[in-house]
Amino acid sequence: MESAEGQRGRDGGSQRRSPLDVIMSQIRRKRTASDRKPLGRLLSWSSDRTGIPEDGETEGREERGQSSVAADTTDGERDVGWGRVRVFLQRLGKKADSRSLRLAHCDLTATDLLELATLLQFLPQLEELDVSWNELIGGCLEALTSHLRHVGGIRALKLCGCRLNADDITALGEALGCLPFLESLDLSWNSGVGGGALQGLLGKPPPSLRELHLVSCQLTAADATVLGGMVSALHRLCVLDVSCNPQLTQEVDGGGFRALTSSLCHAASLTTLRLQACGLTADSLEALSGSLHCLPSVRELDLSCNKSLSGGLERLSLHLAHLTHLESLDLHLCCLTHADLEALIQVLPSLTALTELDVSSNKEAGGVVHSLVSALPLTQMRRLPLNSCSLNAESFTALALAVPYLRSVDVSWCKVVGGRLALLLDALQPSVILELRLSSCDLTTDDLRHLAAVCRRGCLSSLRVLDLSYNGSVGDEGWSSLLAAGGLGSLEDLDLSLRPLTSASCSVWLPTLLCALPRLPALTRLALQRWTIGSQDRQQLSHGLRKRSVMLEWDPPNRDTAVATNQESPEESRPEE
């Protein structure tokens, strides 16, 4: 005798339909083709058990069944592949993301790289791939590049610090043609890129490339010529960073660097040019100046840490006026002479978009601060660091004119600040300053009292970084008054370290610090190096910060303290964070 379910299966056209039939029919009519797989499985199971027909559609069932099986197979493979991706990333302590693979500092081996390469086919939506700082993959990058065709939508590729060699660069160059949407390529900190290997990238550089980073790649003057050819072909290039390549300009006639600077005439879209520590000379600046009129879009120019350009800035400064959109100019640690600074001051009024000027670590800058401040568009300035600039009382007073507009104030290593900090603090505008760096300024206890008063008034409520390191002349009362003041709710980084080869006890003001921690909810780093701390206070501070994931920088306890601590409690013998 047939069951009722079987009878209903034969009478598919009957008007008596169960509520389940009606609901399933409505769902089938509304769902899209992409949603059929999971529902199809449900209906397949139901029809096997109850004989419910698919809305009376008997024709073409076999064709639909075959296509459904094919779709299920494809989707099933995709699910299995994604599962493999998740397992692989889980093993590395990373979370799965179909659009971004960030595997920097994962100690990847050649075997890991090969496994990663085979998984790329399951990541068709991948846009960012970062395998930086995995030194063991150097020499076998082809295992990865041969599979990049599966992720043609990649926009950012980072391979910093991977010990890449010439073969790796050649393999990468051959694969770049498969990445038509690549916008950012970072090969920094790979010494194997220089010495002629850069030639391997010349095959088919993606025309969409907007950022090229080649920091510390041991590029030579010959590489500069090759790089110039690449830049000429990259009409959308916005960021070029070749910092820390001191041999880039080391050529008798400077022909390689001249070829690079000449190519900049074809990079009208360039917004950022970084040439930090590239061994630039006065002749190099002259070569660069000839291209500045072709770079109207440049907003950031970094020429810092080039001591050999001393005395030659005038060759460049006359042409800086062409950079009408320049917002940031970095010339720190360039051994600038008084003549260099005077030439710079002459052109500053033409740089109407400037918001950041860095002439720090140039001793002569301390004598021209008044002229510098007078020439700057003060109301829009955000950074004017003058650390290590041999400021005197007059220049320190002149700096106070710019302080109300600055987001960052750095006068570290300027001894004139000690005893005069009130002049700087009284010029601050409430809730404007984000960074205040006063390292090694010979600050006094009265200076800290005045800083505490400013905190209580709420003028530093937006402050994120406060560096008071290397100011051992401040007394316990000064530290206590600052820590008890409050008003630093946005503070993320606090450095109270003493200078090396010194030490002092913080037992007097440490309880005040412990009480202040709840009022520092944004704190992520606290530096207390060279301060001596008792074992009980050490444990209390470490425990309180560990629960908040605050990075605590301090010296390890001495041997005697460690022994005493181990005898008191097993908990205290754990290594500090």
Coordinates of C-alpha atoms in Angstrom, one line a residue, residues 253-473:
D253 CA 79.7 62.9 -14.2
G254 CA 76.5 62.1 -12.3
G255 CA 75.0 60.7 -15.5
G256 CA 72.9 58.1 -13.8
F257 CA 71.2 60.5 -11.4
R258 CA 70.8 63.0 -14.2
A259 CA 69.0 60.4 -16.2
L260 CA 66.6 59.8 -13.3
T261 CA 65.9 63.5 -12.7
S262 CA 65.4 64.1 -16.4
S263 CA 62.7 61.3 -16.4
L264 CA 60.8 63.2 -13.8
C265 CA 59.7 65.5 -16.7
H266 CA 57.4 62.7 -17.7
A267 CA 55.9 62.3 -14.2
A268 CA 53.6 65.2 -14.1
S269 CA 51.3 63.3 -11.6
L270 CA 54.1 62.9 -9.0
T271 CA 53.0 64.1 -5.6
T272 CA 55.8 62.6 -3.3
L273 CA 59.5 62.4 -4.0
R274 CA 61.8 61.0 -1.3
L275 CA 65.5 61.2 -1.7
Q276 CA 66.6 60.8 1.9
A277 CA 70.2 59.7 2.5
C278 CA 71.0 59.4 -1.2
G279 CA 74.4 61.1 -1.1
L280 CA 73.1 64.2 -2.8
T281 CA 75.6 66.9 -3.5
A282 CA 75.3 70.5 -4.9
D283 CA 75.6 69.1 -8.4
S284 CA 72.8 66.6 -7.6
L285 CA 70.6 69.5 -6.5
E286 CA 71.3 71.3 -9.7
A287 CA 70.3 68.3 -11.8
L288 CA 67.1 68.0 -9.7
S289 CA 66.3 71.7 -10.0
G290 CA 66.0 71.4 -13.8
S291 CA 63.0 69.1 -13.5
L292 CA 61.0 70.9 -10.8
H293 CA 59.1 73.1 -13.3
C294 CA 57.6 69.8 -14.6
L295 CA 56.3 68.7 -11.2
P296 CA 53.5 71.1 -10.3
S297 CA 51.7 68.4 -8.3
V298 CA 54.5 67.6 -5.8
R299 CA 53.3 67.9 -2.2
E300 CA 56.1 66.2 -0.3
L301 CA 59.8 66.6 -1.0
D302 CA 62.3 64.8 1.3
L303 CA 66.0 65.7 0.9
S304 CA 67.0 64.9 4.5
C305 CA 70.1 63.2 5.7
N306 CA 72.2 64.4 2.7
K307 CA 75.2 66.1 4.4
S308 CA 77.1 66.6 1.2
L309 CA 74.6 69.1 -0.1
S310 CA 75.9 71.6 2.5
G311 CA 76.5 74.9 0.8
G312 CA 74.6 74.1 -2.4
L313 CA 71.0 74.5 -1.4
E314 CA 70.9 77.8 -3.3
R315 CA 71.1 75.8 -6.6
L316 CA 67.8 74.2 -5.7
S317 CA 66.0 76.9 -3.7
L318 CA 65.6 79.2 -6.7
H319 CA 63.5 76.6 -8.4
L320 CA 61.4 75.5 -5.4
A321 CA 58.9 78.2 -6.3
H322 CA 57.7 76.0 -9.2
L323 CA 56.3 73.6 -6.5
T324 CA 53.2 75.7 -5.9
H325 CA 51.4 72.8 -4.1
L326 CA 54.3 71.8 -1.9
E327 CA 53.1 71.0 1.6
S328 CA 56.1 69.3 3.2
L329 CA 59.8 70.0 2.8
D330 CA 62.3 67.9 4.8
L331 CA 65.9 69.1 5.1
H332 CA 66.8 67.8 8.5
L333 CA 70.4 66.7 9.1
C334 CA 71.8 68.3 5.9
C335 CA 74.6 70.4 7.6
L336 CA 72.9 73.5 6.2
T337 CA 75.0 76.6 6.3
H338 CA 73.8 80.1 7.1
A339 CA 73.9 80.8 3.3
D340 CA 71.7 77.7 2.7
L341 CA 69.2 78.9 5.2
E342 CA 69.1 82.4 3.9
A343 CA 68.5 81.1 0.4
L344 CA 65.6 78.9 1.7
I345 CA 64.1 81.9 3.6
Q346 CA 64.0 83.9 0.4
V347 CA 61.8 81.3 -1.3
L348 CA 59.5 80.5 1.6
P349 CA 57.0 83.3 0.8
S350 CA 56.4 81.6 -2.6
L351 CA 55.5 78.3 -1.0
T352 CA 52.0 79.3 0.0
A353 CA 50.7 75.7 0.6
L354 CA 53.5 74.7 3.0
T355 CA 52.3 73.2 6.3
E356 CA 55.5 71.3 7.3
L357 CA 59.1 72.4 7.3
D358 CA 61.8 70.3 8.9
V359 CA 65.2 71.9 9.3
S360 CA 66.0 70.1 12.6
S361 CA 69.5 68.8 13.4
N362 CA 71.0 71.8 11.6
K363 CA 72.9 73.8 14.1
E364 CA 72.9 77.0 12.0
A365 CA 69.1 77.0 12.0
G366 CA 69.1 78.2 15.6
G367 CA 70.4 81.6 14.5
V368 CA 67.7 82.3 11.8
V369 CA 64.5 81.2 13.6
H370 CA 63.1 84.8 13.7
S371 CA 63.6 85.2 9.9
L372 CA 62.3 81.7 9.3
V373 CA 59.1 82.3 11.3
S374 CA 58.5 85.6 9.6
A375 CA 58.7 84.1 6.1
L376 CA 56.4 81.1 6.8
P377 CA 52.6 81.0 6.3
L378 CA 52.1 80.6 10.1
T379 CA 48.4 80.2 10.1
Q380 CA 48.6 77.0 8.2
M381 CA 51.8 75.6 9.6
R382 CA 51.4 72.2 11.4
R383 CA 55.0 71.1 12.0
L384 CA 58.2 73.1 12.5
P385 CA 60.6 70.8 14.4
L386 CA 63.7 72.6 15.7
N387 CA 65.3 69.8 17.8
S388 CA 69.1 69.9 17.9
C389 CA 69.2 73.4 16.3
S390 CA 71.3 75.2 19.0
L391 CA 68.4 77.5 19.9
N392 CA 69.3 80.6 21.9
A393 CA 67.0 82.8 24.1
E394 CA 66.1 85.0 21.1
S395 CA 65.3 82.2 18.7
F396 CA 63.3 80.4 21.4
T397 CA 61.2 83.5 21.9
A398 CA 60.7 83.8 18.1
L399 CA 59.5 80.2 18.0
A400 CA 56.7 81.0 20.4
L401 CA 55.1 83.1 17.6
A402 CA 54.5 79.9 15.6
V403 CA 53.5 77.6 18.5
P404 CA 49.8 78.6 18.6
Y405 CA 49.3 77.0 15.1
L406 CA 51.5 73.9 15.4
R407 CA 50.2 70.4 15.8
S408 CA 53.6 69.2 16.8
V409 CA 56.3 71.0 18.8
D410 CA 59.8 69.5 19.1
V411 CA 62.6 71.4 20.8
S412 CA 64.5 68.3 22.1
W413 CA 68.2 68.7 22.8
C414 CA 67.9 72.4 23.2
K415 CA 69.2 73.3 26.6
V416 CA 67.8 76.9 26.4
V417 CA 64.4 75.5 27.1
G418 CA 65.2 74.6 30.7
G419 CA 63.7 77.3 33.0
R420 CA 61.9 78.9 30.0
L421 CA 59.3 76.3 29.2
A422 CA 56.5 78.6 30.5
L423 CA 57.1 80.9 27.5
L424 CA 56.3 78.0 25.1
L425 CA 53.4 76.6 27.1
D426 CA 51.6 79.9 27.5
A427 CA 51.6 80.3 23.7
L428 CA 49.7 77.0 23.2
Q429 CA 46.1 77.1 22.0
P430 CA 43.7 74.7 23.8
S431 CA 43.2 71.3 22.2
V432 CA 45.5 72.0 19.2
I433 CA 48.8 70.4 20.1
L434 CA 49.1 66.7 19.4
E435 CA 52.8 66.1 20.1
L436 CA 55.2 67.7 22.6
R437 CA 58.8 66.6 22.6
L438 CA 61.1 68.0 25.2
S439 CA 63.8 65.4 25.5
S440 CA 67.1 66.5 27.0
C441 CA 66.1 70.1 27.6
D442 CA 67.5 70.6 31.1
L443 CA 63.9 71.0 32.4
T444 CA 63.5 72.0 36.0
T445 CA 60.9 71.2 38.7
D446 CA 59.2 74.6 38.1
D447 CA 59.0 73.7 34.4
L448 CA 57.0 70.6 35.3
R449 CA 54.8 72.5 37.7
H450 CA 53.9 74.9 34.9
L451 CA 53.3 72.0 32.5
A452 CA 50.9 70.5 35.2
A453 CA 49.0 73.8 35.4
V454 CA 48.6 73.8 31.6
C455 CA 47.2 70.2 31.8
R456 CA 44.7 71.2 34.5
R457 CA 43.4 74.0 32.3
G458 CA 42.7 71.5 29.6
C459 CA 45.1 73.0 27.0
L460 CA 46.6 69.5 26.4
S461 CA 43.4 67.5 26.2
S462 CA 44.3 66.4 22.6
L463 CA 47.9 65.6 23.3
R464 CA 48.9 62.1 22.1
V465 CA 52.7 62.1 22.5
L466 CA 54.6 63.6 25.5
D467 CA 58.4 63.1 25.5
L468 CA 60.1 64.2 28.7
S469 CA 63.0 61.8 28.6
Y470 CA 66.6 62.7 29.6
N471 CA 65.5 65.4 32.1
G472 CA 67.1 64.1 35.3
S473 CA 67.3 67.5 36.8

